[in-house]
CSV table of C-alpha atoms in Angstrom, one decimal:
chain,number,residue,atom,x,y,z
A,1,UNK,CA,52.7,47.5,-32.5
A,2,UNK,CA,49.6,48.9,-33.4
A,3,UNK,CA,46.3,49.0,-31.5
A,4,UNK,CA,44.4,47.3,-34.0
A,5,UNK,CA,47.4,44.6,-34.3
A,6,UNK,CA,47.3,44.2,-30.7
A,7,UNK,CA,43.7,43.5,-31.0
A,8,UNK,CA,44.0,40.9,-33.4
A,9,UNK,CA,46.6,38.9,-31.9
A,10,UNK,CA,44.1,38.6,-29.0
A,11,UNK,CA,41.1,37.4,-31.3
A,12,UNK,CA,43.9,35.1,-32.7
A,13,UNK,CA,45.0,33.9,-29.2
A,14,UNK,CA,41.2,33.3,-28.2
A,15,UNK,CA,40.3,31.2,-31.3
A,16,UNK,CA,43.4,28.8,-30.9
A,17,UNK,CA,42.6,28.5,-27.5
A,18,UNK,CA,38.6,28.0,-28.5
A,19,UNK,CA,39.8,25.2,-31.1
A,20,UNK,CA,42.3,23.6,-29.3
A,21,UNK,CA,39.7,23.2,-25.7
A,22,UNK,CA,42.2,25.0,-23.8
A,23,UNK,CA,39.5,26.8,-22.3
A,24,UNK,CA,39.2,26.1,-18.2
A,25,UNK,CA,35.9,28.0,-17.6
A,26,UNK,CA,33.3,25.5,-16.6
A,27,UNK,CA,30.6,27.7,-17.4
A,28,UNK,CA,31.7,28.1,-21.0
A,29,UNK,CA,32.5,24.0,-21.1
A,30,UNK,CA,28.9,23.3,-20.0
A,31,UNK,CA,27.3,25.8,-22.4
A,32,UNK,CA,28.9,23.7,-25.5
A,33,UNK,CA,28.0,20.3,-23.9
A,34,UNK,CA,24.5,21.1,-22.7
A,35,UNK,CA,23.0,19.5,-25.4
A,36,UNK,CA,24.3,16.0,-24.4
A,37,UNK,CA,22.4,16.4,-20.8
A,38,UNK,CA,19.2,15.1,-19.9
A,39,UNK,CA,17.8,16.3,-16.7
A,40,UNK,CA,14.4,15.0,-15.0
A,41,UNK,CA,12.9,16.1,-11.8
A,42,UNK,CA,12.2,13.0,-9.9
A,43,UNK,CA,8.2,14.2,-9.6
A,44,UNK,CA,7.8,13.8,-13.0
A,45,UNK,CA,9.5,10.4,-13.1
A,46,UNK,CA,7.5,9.2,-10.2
A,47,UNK,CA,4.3,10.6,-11.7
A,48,UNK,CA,4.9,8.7,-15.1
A,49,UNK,CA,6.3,5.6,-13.6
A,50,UNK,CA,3.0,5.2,-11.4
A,51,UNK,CA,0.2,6.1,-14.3
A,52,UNK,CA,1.6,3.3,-16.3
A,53,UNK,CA,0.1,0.9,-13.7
A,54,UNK,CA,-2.9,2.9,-12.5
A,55,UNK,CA,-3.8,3.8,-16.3
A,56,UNK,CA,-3.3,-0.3,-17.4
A,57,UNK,CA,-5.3,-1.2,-13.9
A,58,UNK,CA,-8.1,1.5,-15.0
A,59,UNK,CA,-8.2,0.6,-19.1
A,60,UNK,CA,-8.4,-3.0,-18.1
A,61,UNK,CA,-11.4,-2.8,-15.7
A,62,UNK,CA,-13.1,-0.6,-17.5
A,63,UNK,CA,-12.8,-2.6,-21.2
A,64,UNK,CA,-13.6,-5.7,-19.4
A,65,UNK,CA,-17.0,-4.2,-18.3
A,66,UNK,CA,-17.2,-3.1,-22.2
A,67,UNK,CA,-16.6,-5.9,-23.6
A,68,UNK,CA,-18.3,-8.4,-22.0
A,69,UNK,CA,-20.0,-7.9,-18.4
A,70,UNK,CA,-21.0,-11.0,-18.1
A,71,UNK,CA,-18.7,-13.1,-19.1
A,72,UNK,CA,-16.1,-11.0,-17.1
A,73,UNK,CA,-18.0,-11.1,-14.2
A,74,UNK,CA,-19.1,-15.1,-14.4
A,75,UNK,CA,-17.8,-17.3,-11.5
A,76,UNK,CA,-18.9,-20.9,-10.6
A,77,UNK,CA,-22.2,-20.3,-8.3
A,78,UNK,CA,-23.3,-18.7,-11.2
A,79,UNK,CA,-24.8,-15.7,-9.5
A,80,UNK,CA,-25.2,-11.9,-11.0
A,81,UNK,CA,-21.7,-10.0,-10.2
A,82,UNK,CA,-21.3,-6.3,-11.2
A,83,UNK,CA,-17.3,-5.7,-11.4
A,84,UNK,CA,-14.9,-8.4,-12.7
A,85,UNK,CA,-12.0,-9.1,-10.4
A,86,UNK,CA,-8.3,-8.2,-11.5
A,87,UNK,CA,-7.5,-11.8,-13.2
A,88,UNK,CA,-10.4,-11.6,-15.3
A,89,UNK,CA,-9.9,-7.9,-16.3
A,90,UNK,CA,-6.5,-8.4,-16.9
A,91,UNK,CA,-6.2,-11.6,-18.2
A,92,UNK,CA,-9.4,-12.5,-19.5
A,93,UNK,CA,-9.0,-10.4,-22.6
A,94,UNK,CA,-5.9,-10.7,-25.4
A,95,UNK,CA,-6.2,-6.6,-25.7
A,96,UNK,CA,-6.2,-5.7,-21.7
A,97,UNK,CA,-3.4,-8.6,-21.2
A,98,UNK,CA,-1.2,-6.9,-24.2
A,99,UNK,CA,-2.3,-3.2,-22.7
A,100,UNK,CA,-1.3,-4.5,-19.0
A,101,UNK,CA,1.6,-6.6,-19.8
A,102,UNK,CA,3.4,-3.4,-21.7
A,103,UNK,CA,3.1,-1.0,-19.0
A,104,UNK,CA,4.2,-3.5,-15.9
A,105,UNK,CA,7.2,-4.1,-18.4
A,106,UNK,CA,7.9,-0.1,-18.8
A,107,UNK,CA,7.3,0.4,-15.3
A,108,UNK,CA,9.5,-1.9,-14.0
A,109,UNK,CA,12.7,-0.3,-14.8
A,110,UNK,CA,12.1,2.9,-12.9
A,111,UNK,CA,11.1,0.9,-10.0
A,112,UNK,CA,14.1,-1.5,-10.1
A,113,UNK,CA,16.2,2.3,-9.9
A,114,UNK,CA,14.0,3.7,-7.1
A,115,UNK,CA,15.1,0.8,-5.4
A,116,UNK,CA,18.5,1.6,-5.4
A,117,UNK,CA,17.9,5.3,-4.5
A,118,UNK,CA,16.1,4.2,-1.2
A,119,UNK,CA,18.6,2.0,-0.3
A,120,UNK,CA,21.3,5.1,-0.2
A,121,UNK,CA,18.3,7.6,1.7
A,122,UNK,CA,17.7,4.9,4.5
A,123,UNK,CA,21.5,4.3,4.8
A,124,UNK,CA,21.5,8.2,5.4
A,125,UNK,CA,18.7,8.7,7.8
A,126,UNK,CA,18.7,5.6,9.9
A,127,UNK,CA,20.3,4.5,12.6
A,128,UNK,CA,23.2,2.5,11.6
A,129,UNK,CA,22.3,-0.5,14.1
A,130,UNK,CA,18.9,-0.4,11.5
A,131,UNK,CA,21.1,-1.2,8.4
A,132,UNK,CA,19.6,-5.1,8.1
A,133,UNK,CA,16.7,-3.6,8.4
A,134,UNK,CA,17.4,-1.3,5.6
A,135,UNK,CA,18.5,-4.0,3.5
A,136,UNK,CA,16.1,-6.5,4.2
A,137,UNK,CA,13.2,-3.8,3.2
A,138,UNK,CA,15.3,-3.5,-0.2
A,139,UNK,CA,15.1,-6.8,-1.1
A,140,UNK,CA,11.7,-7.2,-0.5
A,141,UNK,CA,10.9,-4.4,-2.7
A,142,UNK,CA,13.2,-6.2,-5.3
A,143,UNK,CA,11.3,-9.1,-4.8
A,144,UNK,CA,7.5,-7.5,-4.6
A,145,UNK,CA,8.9,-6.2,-9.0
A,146,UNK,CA,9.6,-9.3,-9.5
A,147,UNK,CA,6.3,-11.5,-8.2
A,148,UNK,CA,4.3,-8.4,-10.0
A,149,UNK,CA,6.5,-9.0,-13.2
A,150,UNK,CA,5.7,-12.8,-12.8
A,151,UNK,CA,2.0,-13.1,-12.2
A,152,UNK,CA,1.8,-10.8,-15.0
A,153,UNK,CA,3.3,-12.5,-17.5
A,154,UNK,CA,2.0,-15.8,-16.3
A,155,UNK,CA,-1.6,-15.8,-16.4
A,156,UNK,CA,-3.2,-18.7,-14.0
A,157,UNK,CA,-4.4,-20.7,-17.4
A,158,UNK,CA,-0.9,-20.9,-18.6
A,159,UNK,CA,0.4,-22.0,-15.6
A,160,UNK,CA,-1.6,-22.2,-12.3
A,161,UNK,CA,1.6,-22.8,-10.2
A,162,UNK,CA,3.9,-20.3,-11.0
A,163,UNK,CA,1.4,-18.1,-11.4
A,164,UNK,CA,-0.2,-18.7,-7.5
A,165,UNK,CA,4.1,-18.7,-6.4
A,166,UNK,CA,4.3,-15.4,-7.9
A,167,UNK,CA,1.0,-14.0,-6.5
A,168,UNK,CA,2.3,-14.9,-3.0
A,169,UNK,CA,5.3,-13.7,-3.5
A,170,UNK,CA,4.2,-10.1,-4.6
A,171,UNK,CA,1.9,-9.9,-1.6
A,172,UNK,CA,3.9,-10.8,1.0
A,173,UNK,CA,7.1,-9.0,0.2
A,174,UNK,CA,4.4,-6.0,-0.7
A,175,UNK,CA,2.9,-6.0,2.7
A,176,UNK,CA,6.3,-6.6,4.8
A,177,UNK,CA,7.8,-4.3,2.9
A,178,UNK,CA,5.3,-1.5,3.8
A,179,UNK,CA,5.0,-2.5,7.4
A,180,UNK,CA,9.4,-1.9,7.6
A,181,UNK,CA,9.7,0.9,5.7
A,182,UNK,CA,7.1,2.8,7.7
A,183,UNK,CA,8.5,1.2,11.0
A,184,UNK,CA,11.8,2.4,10.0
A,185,UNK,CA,10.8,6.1,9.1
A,186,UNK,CA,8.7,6.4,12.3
A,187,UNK,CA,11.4,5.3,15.1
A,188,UNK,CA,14.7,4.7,13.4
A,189,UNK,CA,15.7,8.3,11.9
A,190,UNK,CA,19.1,9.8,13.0
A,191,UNK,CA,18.2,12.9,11.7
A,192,UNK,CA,15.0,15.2,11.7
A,193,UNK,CA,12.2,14.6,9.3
A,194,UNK,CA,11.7,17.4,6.6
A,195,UNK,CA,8.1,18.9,6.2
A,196,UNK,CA,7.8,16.9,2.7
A,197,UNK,CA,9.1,13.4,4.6
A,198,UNK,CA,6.8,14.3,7.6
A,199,UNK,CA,3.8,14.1,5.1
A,200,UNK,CA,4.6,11.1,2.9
A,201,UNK,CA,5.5,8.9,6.2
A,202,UNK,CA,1.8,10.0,7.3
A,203,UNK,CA,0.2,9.4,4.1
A,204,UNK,CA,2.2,6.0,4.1
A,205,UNK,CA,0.5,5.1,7.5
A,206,UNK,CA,-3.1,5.5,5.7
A,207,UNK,CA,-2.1,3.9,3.2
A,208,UNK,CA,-1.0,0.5,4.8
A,209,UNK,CA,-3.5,0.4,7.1
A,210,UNK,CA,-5.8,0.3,4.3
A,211,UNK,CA,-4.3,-1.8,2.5
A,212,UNK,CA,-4.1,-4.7,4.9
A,213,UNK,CA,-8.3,-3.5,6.1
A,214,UNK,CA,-9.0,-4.1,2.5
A,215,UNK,CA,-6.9,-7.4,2.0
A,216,UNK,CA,-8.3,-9.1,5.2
A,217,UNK,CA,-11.3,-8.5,3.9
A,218,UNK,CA,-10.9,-9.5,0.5
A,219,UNK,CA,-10.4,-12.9,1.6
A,220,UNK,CA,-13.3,-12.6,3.6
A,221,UNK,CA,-15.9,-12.0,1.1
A,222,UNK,CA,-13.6,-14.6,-1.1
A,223,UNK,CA,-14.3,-17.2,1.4
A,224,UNK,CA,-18.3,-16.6,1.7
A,225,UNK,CA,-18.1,-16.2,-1.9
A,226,UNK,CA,-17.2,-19.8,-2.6
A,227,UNK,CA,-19.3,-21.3,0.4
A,228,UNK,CA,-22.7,-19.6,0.2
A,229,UNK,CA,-22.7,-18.0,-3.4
A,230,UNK,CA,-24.1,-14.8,-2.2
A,231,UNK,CA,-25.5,-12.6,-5.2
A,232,UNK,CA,-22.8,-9.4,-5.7
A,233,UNK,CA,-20.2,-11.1,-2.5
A,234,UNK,CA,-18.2,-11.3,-5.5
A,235,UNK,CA,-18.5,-7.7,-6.5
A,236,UNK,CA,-17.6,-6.8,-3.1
A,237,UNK,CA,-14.2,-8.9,-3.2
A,238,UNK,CA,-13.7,-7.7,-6.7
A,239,UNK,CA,-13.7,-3.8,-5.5
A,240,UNK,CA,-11.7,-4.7,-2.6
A,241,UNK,CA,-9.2,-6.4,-4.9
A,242,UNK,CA,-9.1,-2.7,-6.5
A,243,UNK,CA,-8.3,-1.1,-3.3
A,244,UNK,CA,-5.4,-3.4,-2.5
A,245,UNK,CA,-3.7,-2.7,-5.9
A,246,UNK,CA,-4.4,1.4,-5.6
A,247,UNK,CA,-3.2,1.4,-2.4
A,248,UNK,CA,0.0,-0.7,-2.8
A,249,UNK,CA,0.1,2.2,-6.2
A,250,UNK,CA,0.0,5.0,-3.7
A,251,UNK,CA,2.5,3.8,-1.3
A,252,UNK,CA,5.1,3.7,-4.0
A,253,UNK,CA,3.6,6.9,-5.0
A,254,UNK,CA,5.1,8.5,-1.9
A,255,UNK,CA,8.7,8.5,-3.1
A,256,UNK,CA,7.3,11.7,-4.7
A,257,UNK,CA,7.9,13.4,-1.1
A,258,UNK,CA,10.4,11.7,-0.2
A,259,UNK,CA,12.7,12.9,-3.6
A,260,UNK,CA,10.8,15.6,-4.0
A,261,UNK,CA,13.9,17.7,-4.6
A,262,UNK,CA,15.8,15.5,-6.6
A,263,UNK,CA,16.8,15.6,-10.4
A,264,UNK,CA,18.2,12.6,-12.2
A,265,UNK,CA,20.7,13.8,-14.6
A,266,UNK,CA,21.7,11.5,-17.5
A,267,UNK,CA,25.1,12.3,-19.3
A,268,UNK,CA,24.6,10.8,-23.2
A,269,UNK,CA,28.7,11.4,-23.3
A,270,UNK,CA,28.6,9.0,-20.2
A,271,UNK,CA,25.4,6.8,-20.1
A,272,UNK,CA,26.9,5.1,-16.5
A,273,UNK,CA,26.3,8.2,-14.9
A,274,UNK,CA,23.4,8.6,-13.1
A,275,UNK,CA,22.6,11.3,-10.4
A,276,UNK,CA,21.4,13.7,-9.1
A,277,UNK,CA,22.7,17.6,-8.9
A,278,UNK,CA,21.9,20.8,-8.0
A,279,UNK,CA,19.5,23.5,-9.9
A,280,UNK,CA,19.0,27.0,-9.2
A,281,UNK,CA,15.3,26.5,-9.4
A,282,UNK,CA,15.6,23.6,-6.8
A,283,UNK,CA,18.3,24.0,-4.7
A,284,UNK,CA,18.3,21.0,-2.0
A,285,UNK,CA,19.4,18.4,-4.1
A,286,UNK,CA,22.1,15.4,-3.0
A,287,UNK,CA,24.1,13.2,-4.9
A,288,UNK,CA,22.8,9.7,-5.9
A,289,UNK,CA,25.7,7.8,-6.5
């Protein structure tokens, strides 16, 4: 047989093989198939999934004192204010209710799945005698979505109840679930903390403690508000009210350290999976199953 025969049985051979997916080279398999993957660094994720929030929270606030100052700002002692508190911004005005209502709905999702991915780090890191604490810290970030979700789409003039229920709900699964999850990353690790952990648990700290300074005292100036109808006590609960929300924001805003190395890899051929894998660029990653 010829040389040139010879070479064209081979091209032959190699086609057939092509057509029929005989080949077992995975490097050759992904290359026709990379089309149908969808990889996100978790950074990203975390960064969009918190601006929907912070950029409703700021567009709100800030259309509010555009629109109408006064009328934004107007409470029952009928005394000048200068920044309208959350309800009003937010639910005061049909655009800034549509505007905040869509991105608590688009955020929620992500959060729902962050969720999940905590629940398999903590069940990594902690002490196994912790796990009910682990758990118990999941559900209260399950339940802190859903009294967001509720109070949201239940403004206080539709109705006050459910409204107020969800309210407390959101803030006291918000707060407990701060305190434990910090608790838990402080004393409970069985394994060493990673420079990136290291700064989000410090950052975390700062943030809860301001959080609950800014609460306290939001209730404070929300008490003399209503007795002695102090000129700008309302403005004073109103920016406090801010702080609360940006600080609950940045908490959850930590997660960017804590998967900082992560990638969330979405399959189109296989839309149940979801997880995590490895990257030249980023090579630390583990498996979020």
């Amino acid at each position: 047989m010829s040389e040139g025969e010879l070479n064209k049985q081979l091209l032959y051979s190699k086609l057939v093989k092509y057509a029929t997916s005989e080949y077992d080279d995975e490097d050759s398999y992904s290359s026709k198939r990379a089309w149908n993957i969808v990889r996100i660094p978790f950074r990203n994720l975390a960064r969009g999934t918190v601006s929907l929030p912070l950029g409703g929270f700021i567009f709100c606030v800030l259309w509010a004192m555009y629109t109408d100052l006064d009328a934004a700002t107007y409470t029952h002692c009928g005394v000048k204010n200068y920044l309208p508190s959350l309800s009003a911004a937010m639910g005061g005005f049909q655009v800034s209710q549509i505007i905040w209502r869509i991105c608590i709905a688009l955020h929620a999702a992500p959060r729902f799945m962050v969720t999940g991915m905590y629940y398999r780090y903590l069940k990594s890191i902690i002490l196994g005698r912790h796990i009910v604490w682990v758990v118990l810290a999941c559900v209260l970030n399950v339940l802190e979505n859903m009294g967001l979700i509720g109070l949201t789409y239940v403004s206080s003039k539709e109705n006050y109840r459910i409204h107020e229920k969800c309210f407390i709900i959101f803030m006291v699964s918000s707060e407990l679930y701060m305190l434990i999850m910090c608790a838990l990353l402080y004393g409970s690790r069985n394994i060493p903390a990673t420079t990136m952990e290291t700064k989000s648990l410090k950052v975390k700290w700062g943030l809860v403690v301001l959080n609950l300074v800014s609460f306290a005292l939001a209730g404070y100036a929300f008490v003399r508000h209503n007795t002695y109808c102090e000129e700008g006590m309302y403005t004073i609960f109103a920016f406090l009210e801010y702080l609360v929300v940006l600080t609950n924001m940045g908490f959850h805003m930590t997660a960017y350290w804590d998967f900082y190395d992560r990638i969330l890899t979405i399959d189109l051929f296989n839309l149940t999976s979801l997880c995590s894998s490895s990257s030249a660029v980023l090579p630390y990653y583990s498996r979020i199953r």
